[in-house]
CSV table of C-alpha atoms in Angstrom, one decimal:
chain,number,residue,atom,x,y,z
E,27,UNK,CA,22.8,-57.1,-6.3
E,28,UNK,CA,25.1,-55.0,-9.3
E,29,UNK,CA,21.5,-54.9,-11.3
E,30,UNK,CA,19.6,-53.2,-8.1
E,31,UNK,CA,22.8,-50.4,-7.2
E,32,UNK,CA,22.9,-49.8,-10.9
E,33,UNK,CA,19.2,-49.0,-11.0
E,34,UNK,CA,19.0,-46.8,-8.2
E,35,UNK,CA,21.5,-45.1,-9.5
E,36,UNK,CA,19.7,-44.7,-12.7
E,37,UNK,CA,16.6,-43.4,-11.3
E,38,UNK,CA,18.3,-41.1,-9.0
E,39,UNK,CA,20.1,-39.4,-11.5
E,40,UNK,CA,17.0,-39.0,-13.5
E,41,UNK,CA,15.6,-37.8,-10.6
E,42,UNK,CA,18.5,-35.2,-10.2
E,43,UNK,CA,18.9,-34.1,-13.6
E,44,UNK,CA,15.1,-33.5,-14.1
E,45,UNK,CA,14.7,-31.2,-11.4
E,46,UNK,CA,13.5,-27.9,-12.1
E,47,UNK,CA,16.8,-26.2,-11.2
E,48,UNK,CA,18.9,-28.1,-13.0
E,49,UNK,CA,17.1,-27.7,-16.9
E,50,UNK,CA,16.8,-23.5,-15.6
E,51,UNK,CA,20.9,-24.2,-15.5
E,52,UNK,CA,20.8,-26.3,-18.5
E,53,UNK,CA,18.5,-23.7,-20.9
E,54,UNK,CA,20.7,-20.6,-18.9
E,55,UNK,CA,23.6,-21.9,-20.1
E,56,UNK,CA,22.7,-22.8,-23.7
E,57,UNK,CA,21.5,-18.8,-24.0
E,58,UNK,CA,24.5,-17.9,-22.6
E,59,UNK,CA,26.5,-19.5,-24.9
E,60,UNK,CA,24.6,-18.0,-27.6
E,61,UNK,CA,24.4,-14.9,-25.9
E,62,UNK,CA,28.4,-14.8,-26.1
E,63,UNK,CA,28.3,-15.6,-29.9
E,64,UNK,CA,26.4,-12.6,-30.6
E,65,UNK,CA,28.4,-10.4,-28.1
E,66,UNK,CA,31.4,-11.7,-29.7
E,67,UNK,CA,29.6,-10.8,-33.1
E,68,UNK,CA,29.1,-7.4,-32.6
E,69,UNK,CA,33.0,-6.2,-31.2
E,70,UNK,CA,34.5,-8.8,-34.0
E,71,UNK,CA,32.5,-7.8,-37.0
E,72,UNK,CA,30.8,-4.6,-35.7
E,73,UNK,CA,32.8,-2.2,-33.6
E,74,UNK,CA,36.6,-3.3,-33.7
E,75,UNK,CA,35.9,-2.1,-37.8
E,76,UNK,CA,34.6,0.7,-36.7
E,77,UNK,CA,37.4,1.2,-33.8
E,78,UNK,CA,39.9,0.3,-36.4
E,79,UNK,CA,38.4,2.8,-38.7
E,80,UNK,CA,38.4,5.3,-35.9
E,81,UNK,CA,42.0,4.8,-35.4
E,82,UNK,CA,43.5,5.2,-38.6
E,83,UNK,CA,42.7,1.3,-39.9
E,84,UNK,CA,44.3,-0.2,-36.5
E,85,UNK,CA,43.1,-3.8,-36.4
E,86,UNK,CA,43.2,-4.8,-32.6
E,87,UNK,CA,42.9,-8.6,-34.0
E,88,UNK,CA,46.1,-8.8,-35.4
E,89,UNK,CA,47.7,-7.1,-32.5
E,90,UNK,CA,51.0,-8.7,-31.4
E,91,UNK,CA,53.9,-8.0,-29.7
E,92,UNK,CA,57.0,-10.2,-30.3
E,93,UNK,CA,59.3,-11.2,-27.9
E,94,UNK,CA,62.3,-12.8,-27.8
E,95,UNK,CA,62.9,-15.4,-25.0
E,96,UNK,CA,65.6,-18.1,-24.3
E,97,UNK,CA,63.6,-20.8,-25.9
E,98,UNK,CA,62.5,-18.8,-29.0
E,99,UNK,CA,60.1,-16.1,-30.3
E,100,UNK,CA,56.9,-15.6,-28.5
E,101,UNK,CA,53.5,-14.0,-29.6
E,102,UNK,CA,51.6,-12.2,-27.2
E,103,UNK,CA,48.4,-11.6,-29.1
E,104,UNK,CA,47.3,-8.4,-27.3
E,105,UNK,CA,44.5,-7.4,-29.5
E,106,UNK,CA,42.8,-10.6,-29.1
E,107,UNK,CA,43.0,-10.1,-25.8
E,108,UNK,CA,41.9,-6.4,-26.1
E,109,UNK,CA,38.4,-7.6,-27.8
E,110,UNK,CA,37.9,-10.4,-25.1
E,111,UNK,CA,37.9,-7.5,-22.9
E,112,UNK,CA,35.3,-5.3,-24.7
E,113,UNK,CA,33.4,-8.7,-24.9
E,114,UNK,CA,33.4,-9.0,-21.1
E,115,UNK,CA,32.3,-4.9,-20.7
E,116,UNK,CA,29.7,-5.5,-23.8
E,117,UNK,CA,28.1,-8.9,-21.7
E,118,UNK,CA,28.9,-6.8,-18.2
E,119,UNK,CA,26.8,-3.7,-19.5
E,120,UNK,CA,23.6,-5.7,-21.3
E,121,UNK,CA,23.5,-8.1,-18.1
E,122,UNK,CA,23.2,-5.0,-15.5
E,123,UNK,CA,20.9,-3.2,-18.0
E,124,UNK,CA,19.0,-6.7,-17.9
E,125,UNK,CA,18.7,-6.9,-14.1
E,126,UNK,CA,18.2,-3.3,-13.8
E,127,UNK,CA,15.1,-3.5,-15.5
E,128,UNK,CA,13.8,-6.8,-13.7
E,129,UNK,CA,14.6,-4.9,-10.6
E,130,UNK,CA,12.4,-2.4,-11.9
E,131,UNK,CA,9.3,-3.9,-12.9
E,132,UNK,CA,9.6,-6.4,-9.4
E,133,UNK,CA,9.7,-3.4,-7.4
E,134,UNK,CA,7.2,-1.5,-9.2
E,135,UNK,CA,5.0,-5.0,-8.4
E,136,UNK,CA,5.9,-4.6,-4.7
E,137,UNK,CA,5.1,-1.3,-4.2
E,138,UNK,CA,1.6,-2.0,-6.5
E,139,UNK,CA,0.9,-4.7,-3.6
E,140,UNK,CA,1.9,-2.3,-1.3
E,141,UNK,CA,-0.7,0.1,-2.1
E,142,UNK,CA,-3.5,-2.6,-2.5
E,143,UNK,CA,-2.7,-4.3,0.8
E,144,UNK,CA,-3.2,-0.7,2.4
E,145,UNK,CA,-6.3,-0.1,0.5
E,146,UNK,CA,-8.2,-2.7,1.5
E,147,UNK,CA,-8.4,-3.2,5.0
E,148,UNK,CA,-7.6,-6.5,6.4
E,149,UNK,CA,-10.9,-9.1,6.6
E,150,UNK,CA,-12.1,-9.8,10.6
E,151,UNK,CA,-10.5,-12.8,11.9
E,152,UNK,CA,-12.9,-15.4,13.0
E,153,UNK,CA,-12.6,-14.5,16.6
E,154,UNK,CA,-13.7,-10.8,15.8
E,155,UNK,CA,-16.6,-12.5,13.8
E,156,UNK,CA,-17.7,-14.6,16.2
E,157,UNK,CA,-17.7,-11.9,19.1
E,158,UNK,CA,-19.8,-9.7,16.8
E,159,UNK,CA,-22.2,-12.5,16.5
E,160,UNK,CA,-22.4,-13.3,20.3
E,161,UNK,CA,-22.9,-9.4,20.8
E,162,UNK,CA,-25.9,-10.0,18.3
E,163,UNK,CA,-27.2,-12.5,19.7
E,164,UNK,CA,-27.4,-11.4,23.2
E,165,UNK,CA,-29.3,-7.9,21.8
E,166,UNK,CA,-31.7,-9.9,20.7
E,167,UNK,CA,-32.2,-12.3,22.9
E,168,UNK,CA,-32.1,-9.6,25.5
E,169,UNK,CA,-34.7,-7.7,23.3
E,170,UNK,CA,-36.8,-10.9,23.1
E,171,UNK,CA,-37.1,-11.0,26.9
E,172,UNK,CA,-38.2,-8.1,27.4
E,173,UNK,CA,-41.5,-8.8,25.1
């Protein structure tokens, strides 16, 4: 009885976890994640040395402000936080440029159907065809009577 639960709920996780959704979730994740380590790339090694450069050789990284508390000194890291946030605005910007452009090219596709859809004009239903074929048939069976 264990052996036959255990089994069905082998084969219906397969059966969940090989569904087309989740492996799109799955591979959207993993190039998210790489995504991020590119992102965070670029501000860490790219443009915070150029910002810091900018700025008179500020280094947003090292960034901290002290304080004092009742328990101790604290370190609020600020700049790290500072670069998280150009991270977020870097990923925010490429991901609406991203779906910008798919929105794009989809509705350039929908207007192309569009236009074709209007072009040619919609095949005769099979009523209409049969009608025509009745009216045809009674011409000439009507012209054949009257030989």
């Amino acid at each position: 009885m264990n052996k036959e639960k255990t089994h069905g709920f082998l084969s219906e996780f397969r059966a969940f976890i090989l569904r087309g959704n989740v492996m799109d979730l799955a591979v959207g994740m993993m190039i998210g994640a790489a995504f991020t380590a590119v992102v965070k790339s670029l501000v860490d090694d790219i443009l915070m040395p150029l910002i810091g450069a900018a700025t008179a050789g500020l280094d947003f990284a090292s960034l901290v402000i002290n304080v004092n508390t009742w328990n101790g000194p604290v370190e609020l890291r600020v700049g790290i936080f500072i670069n998280t946030i150009i991270n977020l605005i870097i990923i925010g910007l490429v991901l609406f440029l991203l779906i910008r452009g798919v929105n794009r090219i989809v509705k350039r596709k929908r207007i192309k159907d569009e236009a074709e859809k209007i072009a040619t004009p919609p095949a005769p239903s099979q009523e209409e065809l049969l009608s025509e074929i009745l009216v045809e048939l009674k011409k000439q069976s009507g012209d054949s009577a009257k030989n």
